[in-house]
Short mmCIF file of C-alpha atoms and ligand atoms in Angstrom, two decimals:
data_model
loop_
_atom_site.label_atom_id
_atom_site.label_comp_id
_atom_site.label_asym_id
_atom_site.label_seq_id
_atom_site.Cartn_x
_atom_site.Cartn_y
_atom_site.Cartn_z
CA UNK A 66 18.50 23.91 -18.88
CA UNK A 67 14.99 25.15 -19.25
CA UNK A 68 12.28 22.63 -18.49
CA UNK A 69 9.18 22.82 -20.63
CA UNK A 70 7.03 22.25 -17.58
CA UNK A 71 7.33 20.94 -14.07
CA UNK A 72 5.41 18.12 -12.40
CA UNK A 73 1.96 19.08 -11.18
CA UNK A 74 1.79 20.42 -7.63
CA UNK A 75 1.11 17.71 -5.10
CA UNK A 76 2.53 14.89 -7.26
CA UNK A 77 5.76 13.02 -6.73
CA UNK A 78 8.09 11.04 -8.95
CA UNK A 79 9.52 7.79 -7.68
CA UNK A 80 13.02 7.46 -9.08
CA UNK A 81 14.77 4.25 -10.15
CA UNK A 82 17.22 4.54 -7.27
CA UNK A 83 14.45 4.42 -4.67
CA UNK A 84 11.71 2.40 -6.33
CA UNK A 85 12.86 -0.84 -4.69
CA UNK A 86 11.52 0.54 -1.43
CA UNK A 87 8.05 1.00 -2.92
CA UNK A 88 8.25 -2.43 -4.51
CA UNK A 89 9.17 -3.93 -1.16
CA UNK A 90 6.19 -2.34 0.59
CA UNK A 91 3.82 -3.27 -2.24
CA UNK A 92 5.13 -6.84 -2.47
CA UNK A 93 4.81 -7.29 1.28
CA UNK A 94 1.25 -5.91 1.20
CA UNK A 95 0.22 -8.38 -1.51
CA UNK A 96 1.90 -11.19 0.37
CA UNK A 97 0.00 -10.37 3.58
CA UNK A 98 -3.21 -10.02 1.54
CA UNK A 99 -2.72 -13.52 0.20
CA UNK A 100 -2.25 -14.92 3.70
CA UNK A 101 -5.70 -13.53 4.56
CA UNK A 102 -7.31 -14.71 1.33
CA UNK A 103 -7.45 -11.41 -0.57
CA UNK A 104 -6.97 -11.32 -4.34
CA UNK A 105 -6.05 -8.24 -6.32
CA UNK A 106 -8.71 -6.37 -8.24
CA UNK A 107 -7.76 -3.72 -10.81
CA UNK A 108 -10.31 -1.10 -11.73
CA UNK A 109 -10.04 1.99 -13.95
CA UNK A 110 -8.46 5.18 -12.69
CA UNK A 111 -11.62 7.09 -13.64
CA UNK A 112 -15.30 6.40 -13.14
CA UNK A 113 -18.56 8.24 -13.66
CA UNK A 114 -18.66 11.12 -11.16
CA UNK A 115 -22.02 9.90 -9.95
CA UNK A 116 -20.43 6.73 -8.56
CA UNK A 117 -18.44 8.76 -6.05
CA UNK A 118 -21.30 11.14 -5.30
CA UNK A 119 -23.41 8.12 -4.37
CA UNK A 120 -20.69 5.86 -3.00
CA UNK A 121 -18.54 8.31 -1.05
CA UNK A 122 -21.39 10.65 -0.19
CA UNK A 123 -22.16 14.13 -1.42
CA UNK A 124 -21.79 15.79 1.97
CA UNK A 125 -18.18 14.65 2.38
CA UNK A 126 -15.12 16.85 1.94
CA UNK A 127 -13.90 14.44 -0.71
CA UNK A 128 -16.95 14.95 -2.93
CA UNK A 129 -17.64 18.57 -2.07
CA UNK A 130 -14.10 19.92 -2.36
CA UNK A 131 -11.49 17.43 -3.42
CA UNK A 132 -12.47 15.59 -6.59
CA UNK A 133 -10.78 15.91 -9.96
CA UNK A 134 -13.87 15.93 -12.16
CA UNK A 135 -14.15 16.87 -15.81
CA UNK A 136 -16.23 16.36 -18.91
CA UNK A 137 -14.62 14.10 -21.49
CA UNK A 138 -14.89 14.82 -25.19
CA UNK A 139 -18.07 12.73 -25.32
CA UNK A 140 -19.68 14.90 -22.65
CA UNK A 141 -19.50 12.31 -19.84
CA UNK A 142 -18.78 13.67 -16.40
CA UNK A 143 -15.83 11.72 -15.15
CA UNK A 144 -13.81 11.74 -11.93
CA UNK A 145 -10.32 10.47 -11.16
CA UNK A 146 -10.84 8.06 -8.28
CA UNK A 147 -10.39 9.78 -4.92
CA UNK A 148 -10.46 6.39 -3.16
CA UNK A 149 -10.71 2.73 -4.06
CA UNK A 150 -13.85 1.40 -2.42
CA UNK A 151 -16.49 2.81 -4.77
CA UNK A 152 -14.77 1.42 -7.89
CA UNK A 153 -14.25 -1.99 -6.29
CA UNK A 154 -17.90 -2.07 -5.21
CA UNK A 155 -19.07 -1.11 -8.70
CA UNK A 156 -16.95 -3.88 -10.19
CA UNK A 157 -18.23 -6.38 -7.62
CA UNK A 158 -21.78 -5.66 -8.75
CA UNK A 159 -21.18 -5.21 -12.46
CA UNK A 160 -19.17 -8.42 -12.84
CA UNK A 161 -21.46 -10.63 -10.80
CA UNK A 162 -18.94 -11.28 -8.02
CA UNK A 163 -21.94 -10.83 -5.76
CA UNK A 164 -23.25 -14.18 -7.06
CA UNK A 165 -20.09 -16.03 -6.13
CA UNK A 166 -19.23 -17.49 -2.73
CA UNK A 167 -19.28 -14.75 -0.13
CA UNK A 168 -17.42 -13.02 1.27
CA UNK A 169 -15.48 -11.83 -1.76
CA UNK A 170 -12.14 -10.56 -0.56
CA UNK A 171 -10.34 -8.13 -2.85
CA UNK A 172 -7.37 -5.82 -2.49
CA UNK A 173 -5.64 -3.21 -4.60
CA UNK A 174 -2.59 -0.99 -4.87
CA UNK A 175 -3.75 2.17 -6.62
CA UNK A 176 -3.23 5.84 -7.17
CA UNK A 177 -5.89 8.20 -5.80
CA UNK A 178 -6.53 11.85 -6.65
CA UNK A 179 -7.73 14.56 -4.32
CA UNK A 180 -7.48 18.29 -4.72
CA UNK A 181 -6.09 19.07 -1.28
CA UNK A 182 -3.46 21.45 0.05
CA UNK A 183 -0.17 19.63 -0.49
CA UNK A 184 2.00 19.20 2.59
CA UNK A 185 4.00 16.45 4.29
CA UNK A 186 1.90 13.28 4.00
CA UNK A 187 -0.77 14.99 1.90
CA UNK A 188 -0.52 14.85 -1.88
CA UNK A 189 -2.86 15.37 -4.79
CA UNK A 190 -1.84 12.08 -6.31
CA UNK A 191 -1.20 9.53 -3.60
CA UNK A 192 -1.27 5.76 -3.39
CA UNK A 193 -3.23 3.35 -1.30
CA UNK A 194 -3.11 -0.26 -0.39
CA UNK A 195 -6.79 -1.05 0.08
CA UNK A 196 -8.78 -4.14 0.93
CA UNK A 197 -12.51 -4.79 0.67
CA UNK A 198 -14.44 -7.73 2.05
CA UNK A 199 -17.90 -7.91 0.48
CA UNK A 200 -20.66 -9.99 2.01
CA UNK A 201 -20.18 -10.67 5.69
CA UNK A 202 -21.85 -9.11 8.72
CA UNK A 203 -19.70 -11.00 11.20
CA UNK A 204 -17.64 -9.05 13.74
CA UNK A 205 -14.98 -11.70 13.09
CA UNK A 206 -14.41 -10.00 9.75
CA UNK A 207 -13.98 -6.58 11.37
CA UNK A 208 -11.33 -8.00 13.68
CA UNK A 209 -9.74 -9.85 10.78
CA UNK A 210 -9.14 -6.83 8.57
CA UNK A 211 -7.74 -4.92 11.52
CA UNK A 212 -5.46 -7.89 12.21
CA UNK A 213 -4.45 -7.85 8.57
CA UNK A 214 -3.40 -4.18 8.66
CA UNK A 215 -1.53 -4.91 11.86
CA UNK A 216 0.18 -7.94 10.30
CA UNK A 217 1.44 -5.74 7.49
CA UNK A 218 2.81 -3.14 9.92
CA UNK A 219 4.49 -5.91 11.91
CA UNK A 220 5.99 -7.50 8.82
CA UNK A 221 7.43 -4.13 7.77
CA UNK A 222 8.78 -3.46 11.25
CA UNK A 223 6.58 -0.42 11.89
CA UNK A 224 6.14 0.27 15.59
CA UNK A 225 4.19 2.52 17.93
CA UNK A 226 1.02 2.83 15.95
CA UNK A 227 -2.08 3.43 17.95
CA UNK A 228 -5.17 1.56 16.84
CA UNK A 229 -8.14 3.82 17.48
CA UNK A 230 -11.52 2.20 17.39
CA UNK A 231 -15.07 3.44 17.34
CA UNK A 232 -18.54 2.40 16.27
CA UNK A 233 -20.72 4.86 14.41
CA UNK A 234 -23.79 2.64 14.55
CA UNK A 235 -26.37 1.94 11.89
CA UNK A 236 -28.97 4.25 10.32
CA UNK A 237 -31.28 3.42 13.21
CA UNK A 238 -29.02 4.57 16.04
CA UNK A 239 -27.61 7.32 13.84
CA UNK A 240 -31.06 8.91 13.48
CA UNK A 241 -31.28 9.57 17.20
CA UNK A 242 -27.66 10.62 17.37
CA UNK A 243 -28.06 13.05 14.49
CA UNK A 244 -30.93 14.72 16.33
CA UNK A 245 -28.71 15.22 19.36
CA UNK A 246 -25.89 16.53 17.19
CA UNK A 247 -28.20 18.89 15.35
CA UNK A 248 -29.38 20.32 18.61
CA UNK A 249 -25.83 20.73 19.89
CA UNK A 250 -24.40 22.32 16.73
CA UNK A 251 -27.40 24.57 16.21
CA UNK A 252 -26.33 26.25 19.44
CA UNK A 253 -23.00 27.05 17.71
CA UNK A 254 -24.35 27.64 14.23
CA UNK A 255 -22.87 31.12 13.76
CA UNK A 256 -19.34 29.92 14.53
CA UNK A 257 -19.36 26.99 12.07
CA UNK A 258 -17.69 27.22 8.65
CA UNK A 259 -20.00 27.68 5.67
CA UNK A 260 -19.76 24.05 4.54
CA UNK A 261 -20.71 22.84 8.00
CA UNK A 262 -23.62 25.24 8.29
CA UNK A 263 -25.00 23.46 5.27
CA UNK A 264 -24.15 20.02 6.73
CA UNK A 265 -26.10 20.81 9.86
CA UNK A 266 -29.36 19.87 8.17
CA UNK A 267 -28.23 17.20 5.77
CA UNK A 268 -25.57 15.29 7.71
CA UNK A 269 -24.52 16.78 11.05
CA UNK A 270 -22.11 13.92 11.78
CA UNK A 271 -19.90 15.20 8.96
CA UNK A 272 -19.18 18.32 11.04
CA UNK A 273 -17.17 16.12 13.40
CA UNK A 274 -14.81 15.33 10.51
CA UNK A 275 -14.28 19.00 9.56
CA UNK A 276 -10.65 20.07 9.45
CA UNK A 277 -11.33 23.72 10.40
CA UNK A 278 -9.82 24.40 13.85
CA UNK A 279 -12.89 26.28 15.06
CA UNK A 280 -15.27 23.51 14.04
CA UNK A 281 -13.01 20.83 15.55
CA UNK A 282 -12.96 22.74 18.81
CA UNK A 283 -16.75 22.96 18.86
CA UNK A 284 -16.90 19.27 17.96
CA UNK A 285 -15.02 18.38 21.14
CA UNK A 286 -18.06 19.19 23.23
CA UNK A 287 -20.52 17.33 21.01
CA UNK A 288 -22.45 14.25 22.17
CA UNK A 289 -20.69 10.96 21.35
CA UNK A 290 -22.19 8.23 19.19
CA UNK A 291 -21.24 5.45 21.62
CA UNK A 292 -23.97 6.68 23.96
CA UNK A 293 -26.55 6.15 21.21
CA UNK A 294 -25.75 2.67 19.88
CA UNK A 295 -28.69 0.28 19.50
CA UNK A 296 -28.42 -3.20 21.04
CA UNK A 297 -27.37 -4.83 17.81
CA UNK A 298 -24.59 -2.30 17.15
CA UNK A 299 -23.43 -2.43 20.76
CA UNK A 300 -23.23 -6.22 20.63
CA UNK A 301 -21.35 -6.13 17.35
CA UNK A 302 -18.89 -3.62 18.77
CA UNK A 303 -18.34 -5.72 21.90
CA UNK A 304 -17.61 -8.77 19.76
CA UNK A 305 -15.08 -6.90 17.64
CA UNK A 306 -13.25 -5.81 20.78
CA UNK A 307 -13.36 -9.35 22.13
CA UNK A 308 -11.88 -10.80 18.91
CA UNK A 309 -9.15 -8.17 18.90
CA UNK A 310 -8.24 -8.94 22.48
CA UNK A 311 -8.15 -12.64 21.65
CA UNK A 312 -5.38 -11.81 19.14
CA UNK A 313 -3.53 -9.57 21.58
CA UNK A 314 -4.29 -6.51 19.48
CA UNK A 315 -4.40 -3.41 21.64
CA UNK A 316 -6.74 -0.58 20.86
CA UNK A 317 -8.02 2.65 22.32
CA UNK A 318 -11.59 3.78 21.94
CA UNK A 319 -11.84 7.12 20.19
CA UNK A 320 -15.48 8.23 19.97
CA UNK A 321 -14.41 11.16 17.76
CA UNK A 322 -13.54 9.00 14.75
CA UNK A 323 -16.34 9.27 12.21
CA UNK A 324 -14.24 8.79 9.03
CA UNK A 325 -14.33 11.01 5.98
CA UNK A 326 -16.61 8.90 3.79
CA UNK A 327 -20.36 8.71 4.24
CA UNK A 328 -20.83 5.01 3.70
CA UNK A 329 -19.42 3.78 7.01
CA UNK A 330 -21.56 1.95 9.58
CA UNK A 331 -20.71 0.26 12.87
CA UNK A 332 -16.96 -0.34 13.23
CA UNK A 333 -14.56 2.41 12.17
CA UNK A 334 -10.86 2.48 12.95
CA UNK A 335 -7.64 4.28 12.27
CA UNK A 336 -4.00 3.45 12.81
CA UNK A 337 -2.35 6.65 13.94
CA UNK A 338 1.28 7.57 14.46
CA UNK A 339 2.81 10.60 16.12
CA UNK A 340 6.15 10.24 14.30
CA UNK A 341 5.15 11.85 11.01
CA UNK A 342 3.59 15.15 11.96
CA UNK A 343 0.04 16.35 11.54
CA UNK A 344 -0.92 13.81 8.87
CA UNK A 345 -0.60 10.92 11.30
CA UNK A 346 -3.35 8.58 10.09
CA UNK A 347 -1.65 5.87 8.10
CA UNK A 348 -4.63 3.58 7.70
CA UNK A 349 -8.34 4.10 8.03
CA UNK A 350 -11.23 1.79 7.50
CA UNK A 351 -14.37 0.22 8.75
CA UNK A 352 -17.67 -1.34 7.93
CA UNK A 353 -19.99 -0.01 5.22
CA UNK A 354 -23.07 -2.18 5.35
CA UNK A 355 -25.20 0.18 3.26
CA UNK A 356 -22.90 0.86 0.32
CA UNK A 357 -23.68 -2.01 -2.02
CA UNK A 358 -27.40 -1.38 -1.70
CA UNK A 359 -26.81 2.33 -2.24
CA UNK A 360 -25.16 1.42 -5.53
CA UNK A 361 -28.10 -0.71 -6.64
CA UNK A 362 -27.19 -4.17 -5.33
CA UNK A 363 -28.77 -6.50 -2.79
CA UNK A 364 -28.10 -5.68 0.87
CA UNK A 365 -24.49 -6.84 1.29
CA UNK A 366 -22.74 -6.06 4.57
CA UNK A 367 -19.11 -5.25 3.79
CA UNK A 368 -15.99 -3.65 5.15
CA UNK A 369 -12.49 -2.55 4.23
CA UNK A 370 -9.57 -0.24 4.82
CA UNK A 371 -7.32 2.11 2.91
CA UNK A 372 -3.68 2.57 3.82
CA UNK A 373 -1.76 5.59 2.56
CA UNK A 374 1.48 4.30 1.06
CA UNK A 375 3.32 7.64 1.09
CA UNK A 376 2.52 8.08 4.77
CA UNK A 377 3.58 4.49 5.42
CA UNK A 378 6.92 5.20 3.69
CA UNK A 379 7.40 8.41 5.70
CA UNK A 380 6.72 6.48 8.86
CA UNK A 381 9.13 3.68 7.96
CA UNK A 382 11.84 6.20 7.18
CA UNK A 383 11.18 8.15 10.38
CA UNK A 384 11.44 4.95 12.40
CA UNK A 385 14.53 3.71 10.56
CA UNK A 386 12.80 0.52 9.42
CA UNK A 387 14.98 -1.74 7.33
CA UNK A 388 14.49 -1.95 3.59
CA UNK A 389 16.08 -4.61 1.43
CA UNK A 390 18.89 -3.34 -0.75
CA UNK A 391 18.23 -2.45 -4.36
CA UNK A 392 18.82 -5.38 -6.70
CA UNK A 393 22.30 -5.34 -8.24
CA UNK A 394 23.42 -6.99 -11.50
CA UNK A 395 24.61 -10.55 -10.99
CA UNK A 396 27.26 -10.20 -13.66
CA UNK A 397 28.89 -7.42 -15.63
CA UNK A 398 30.81 -8.55 -18.71
CA UNK A 399 33.71 -6.29 -19.55
CA UNK A 400 34.30 -6.83 -23.27
CA UNK A 401 37.24 -5.46 -25.26
CA UNK A 402 37.01 -5.48 -29.03
CA UNK A 403 34.44 -6.68 -31.53
CA UNK A 404 34.99 -10.44 -31.10
CA UNK A 405 34.76 -10.19 -27.34
CA UNK A 406 31.64 -8.07 -27.57
CA UNK A 407 29.89 -10.71 -29.67
CA UNK A 408 30.87 -13.30 -27.06
CA UNK A 409 29.57 -11.03 -24.29
CA UNK A 410 26.24 -10.65 -26.05
CA UNK A 411 26.02 -14.42 -26.40
CA UNK A 412 26.83 -15.14 -22.75
CA UNK A 413 24.46 -12.42 -21.56
CA UNK A 414 21.65 -13.98 -23.57
CA UNK A 415 22.20 -17.35 -21.84
CA UNK A 416 22.56 -15.77 -18.41
CA UNK A 417 19.36 -13.76 -18.81
CA UNK A 418 17.49 -16.82 -20.03
CA UNK A 419 18.48 -18.50 -16.74
CA UNK A 420 17.04 -15.58 -14.81
CA UNK A 421 20.25 -13.73 -13.97
CA UNK A 422 20.70 -10.02 -14.36
CA UNK A 423 23.62 -9.61 -16.75
CA UNK A 424 24.94 -6.39 -18.28
CA UNK A 425 27.69 -5.20 -20.59
CA UNK A 426 28.87 -1.81 -21.74
CA UNK A 427 26.85 -0.10 -24.46
CA UNK A 428 28.98 3.03 -24.80
CA UNK A 429 32.38 1.82 -26.04
CA UNK A 430 34.19 2.51 -22.76
CA UNK A 431 37.80 1.58 -22.02
CA UNK A 432 38.69 -1.39 -19.77
CA UNK A 433 39.18 0.88 -16.76
CA UNK A 434 36.00 2.81 -17.41
CA UNK A 435 34.01 -0.42 -17.83
CA UNK A 436 35.32 -1.73 -14.49
CA UNK A 437 34.43 1.55 -12.83
CA UNK A 438 30.97 1.41 -14.37
CA UNK A 439 30.48 -2.20 -13.18
CA UNK A 440 31.49 -1.09 -9.72
CA UNK A 441 29.08 1.80 -9.76
CA UNK A 442 26.24 -0.54 -10.76
CA UNK A 443 27.18 -2.73 -7.82
CA UNK A 444 27.72 -5.83 -9.98
CA UNK A 445 28.27 -8.93 -7.84
CA UNK A 446 30.63 -10.53 -10.36
CA UNK A 447 32.59 -9.33 -13.36
CA UNK A 448 34.38 -11.10 -16.15
CA UNK A 449 36.85 -9.55 -18.57
CA UNK A 450 36.80 -10.87 -22.14
CA UNK A 451 39.37 -9.78 -24.72
CA UNK A 452 40.71 -11.44 -27.89
CA UNK A 453 42.89 -13.81 -25.80
CA UNK A 454 39.99 -15.07 -23.73
CA UNK A 455 37.90 -15.66 -26.84
CA UNK A 456 40.73 -17.59 -28.55
CA UNK A 457 41.49 -19.71 -25.48
CA UNK A 458 37.86 -20.13 -24.49
CA UNK A 459 38.40 -19.32 -20.81
CA UNK A 460 38.05 -16.20 -18.65
CA UNK A 461 38.23 -15.29 -14.97
CA UNK A 462 35.09 -14.67 -13.00
CA UNK A 463 35.79 -12.11 -10.30
CA UNK A 464 33.82 -11.89 -7.09
CA UNK A 465 33.60 -8.13 -6.55
CA UNK A 466 33.03 -8.49 -2.82
CA UNK A 467 36.21 -10.32 -1.93
CA UNK A 468 38.23 -10.14 -5.13
CA UNK A 469 38.39 -13.94 -5.57
CA UNK A 470 38.92 -15.02 -9.17
CA UNK A 471 37.93 -18.35 -10.69
CA UNK A 472 38.68 -19.51 -14.21
CA UNK A 473 35.62 -20.56 -16.21
CA UNK A 474 35.20 -22.12 -19.66
CA UNK A 475 33.25 -19.74 -21.87
CA UNK A 476 31.54 -22.60 -23.72
CA UNK A 477 29.85 -23.74 -20.50
CA UNK A 478 29.83 -20.37 -18.80
CA UNK A 479 26.35 -20.43 -17.25
CA UNK A 480 26.74 -23.81 -15.56
CA UNK A 481 30.19 -22.77 -14.31
CA UNK A 482 28.71 -19.55 -12.98
CA UNK A 483 25.94 -21.51 -11.26
CA UNK A 484 28.30 -23.86 -9.47
CA UNK A 485 30.55 -21.10 -8.16
CA UNK A 486 27.87 -18.64 -7.09
CA UNK A 487 25.58 -21.29 -5.62
CA UNK A 488 28.26 -22.71 -3.37
CA UNK A 489 29.11 -19.17 -2.20
CA UNK A 490 25.48 -18.40 -1.50
CA UNK A 491 25.01 -21.66 0.39
CA UNK A 492 28.04 -20.86 2.53
CA UNK A 493 26.42 -17.50 3.36
CA UNK A 494 23.01 -18.92 4.21
CA UNK A 495 21.76 -18.37 7.69
CA UNK A 496 18.50 -19.14 9.37
CA UNK A 497 17.60 -17.07 12.41
CA UNK A 498 21.15 -15.78 12.47
CA UNK A 499 22.63 -19.30 12.63
CA UNK A 500 24.88 -20.65 9.95
CA UNK A 501 23.39 -23.70 8.33
CA UNK A 502 25.06 -27.01 8.86
CA UNK A 503 24.45 -28.70 5.53
CA UNK A 504 25.67 -32.08 6.66
CA UNK A 505 23.04 -32.31 9.33
CA UNK A 506 20.44 -30.55 7.18
CA UNK A 507 20.59 -33.18 4.46
CA UNK A 508 21.31 -36.05 6.85
CA UNK A 509 24.82 -36.44 5.46
CA UNK A 510 27.28 -38.29 7.70
CA UNK A 511 24.31 -39.42 9.71
CA UNK A 512 23.31 -42.37 7.62
CA UNK A 513 20.94 -44.66 9.50
CA UNK A 514 21.06 -47.54 7.03
P1 LIG B 96 -7.21 12.60 6.28
O1 LIG B 96 -8.06 12.75 7.49
O2 LIG B 96 -5.74 12.55 6.58
O3 LIG B 96 -7.56 13.58 5.19
P2 LIG B 96 -8.95 10.69 5.08
O4 LIG B 96 -9.90 10.32 6.17
O5 LIG B 96 -9.38 11.69 4.08
O6 LIG B 96 -7.54 11.15 5.71
P3 LIG B 96 -9.18 8.11 3.80
O7 LIG B 96 -10.15 8.56 2.79
O8 LIG B 96 -9.64 7.27 4.90
O9 LIG B 96 -8.40 9.39 4.39
O10 LIG B 96 -7.95 7.41 3.06
C1 LIG B 96 -7.22 6.36 3.68
C2 LIG B 96 -5.77 6.72 3.84
O11 LIG B 96 -5.22 7.29 2.66
C3 LIG B 96 -5.52 7.77 4.89
O12 LIG B 96 -5.48 7.21 6.18
C4 LIG B 96 -4.16 8.29 4.50
O13 LIG B 96 -3.13 7.44 4.96
C5 LIG B 96 -4.22 8.23 3.00
N1 LIG B 96 -4.53 9.55 2.42
C6 LIG B 96 -5.73 10.17 2.35
N2 LIG B 96 -5.63 11.35 1.71
C7 LIG B 96 -4.32 11.48 1.37
C8 LIG B 96 -3.57 12.49 0.69
N3 LIG B 96 -4.14 13.58 0.20
N4 LIG B 96 -2.23 12.30 0.52
C9 LIG B 96 -1.64 11.18 0.99
N5 LIG B 96 -2.29 10.21 1.64
C10 LIG B 96 -3.61 10.34 1.84
MG1 LIG B 97 -8.99 13.71 3.74
#
């Protein structure tokens, strides 16, 4: 077979047989978000290129090297979003969310596009779970979003992540720090990569985020921002640490974290794993007090994080985390002959209306082949309907797990199905590994009257 064309390098299909894993992670993320008061925001996959130049920063790797930008047929310069914050911030301003009660807490599950060298944990189209909290300067909020990321990892059973924490100060402390950095890196100017030579004047802190091995090595000897924090930033940082400790969240201070986007201020953090190779940062985030103003709004201190879903999946697989099983059909109706098929269609309609997943054969298979097919689909129950069953109005519902068969009237099939399957499910119910005792649960046999 000759394919017309293959998928674009650095992209990945998620197939039906594995998509339940993604759905599980995404569903859990939204559930955790809700517990912390975050509501989903959905923004377009593309924006004006200028938004990212301003919002992400034009000295960053993302803007300088990684964006998918193009002119549309109307001559607009457009970019596929490389990250979620800038679009969310634009929407916050454009739609007047800034006039509503603050903070506004939003989250998203989105695709992002970056022209990077594809490798394990690094794709050109990848997906993020991101959260943004617009309009609070409180260190409580910094600790809260970190706690939220941690709550998601805990809920998914991910272990051994190191929370690395740093503060990169505000423009005031950064000015002094940049001077010190400039002086340090100027001493190594000839060894720096071309991009960083240019950054030396415009934004020396960016050099610390450079992926080139030579530049990273030089960066190791550079002055650290923590020695330059102003009183306000130092106090904020101390509070964040205090609030984390109050929640038993362990962290290590890593003064080398500066984050790849220009808009960060004060708190920055990453959750890092050593189980998934070189691309170990699963989640990165921090405070970006200057961004909303940069985009034309009122000063609005804000913060957020982005979590790479492909890296999270890699990590969960590497650690053998449990995933729920893929959903299986509740019922497969094996129908033989035209009359039986019409009956099957009718029953399936009622079953589906009640919320059950109910299937029948579409390809004219034999009885044996239909049973085999039902088995392959993992159907929980099957029923065989032929001319006899239609004439007599009864058929046998078979539990595929234990082979038990129960006769059911076709005229009242759905209610019959309910009563059998519900009692089986109740018998299977456990809470914390303990079988439920229904008599005591409902106060039966314990009547106080
Ligand atoms: P890195 O240092 O690995 O390039 P980054 O600092 O560029 O990461 P962010 O912009 O902070 O990453 O994005 C947040 C998260 O999104 C990252 O921690 C990572 O989990 C994920 N991520 C970033 N780029 C990619 C990519 N190309 N492929 C897959 N996941 C990615
Ligand atoms: Mg990157």
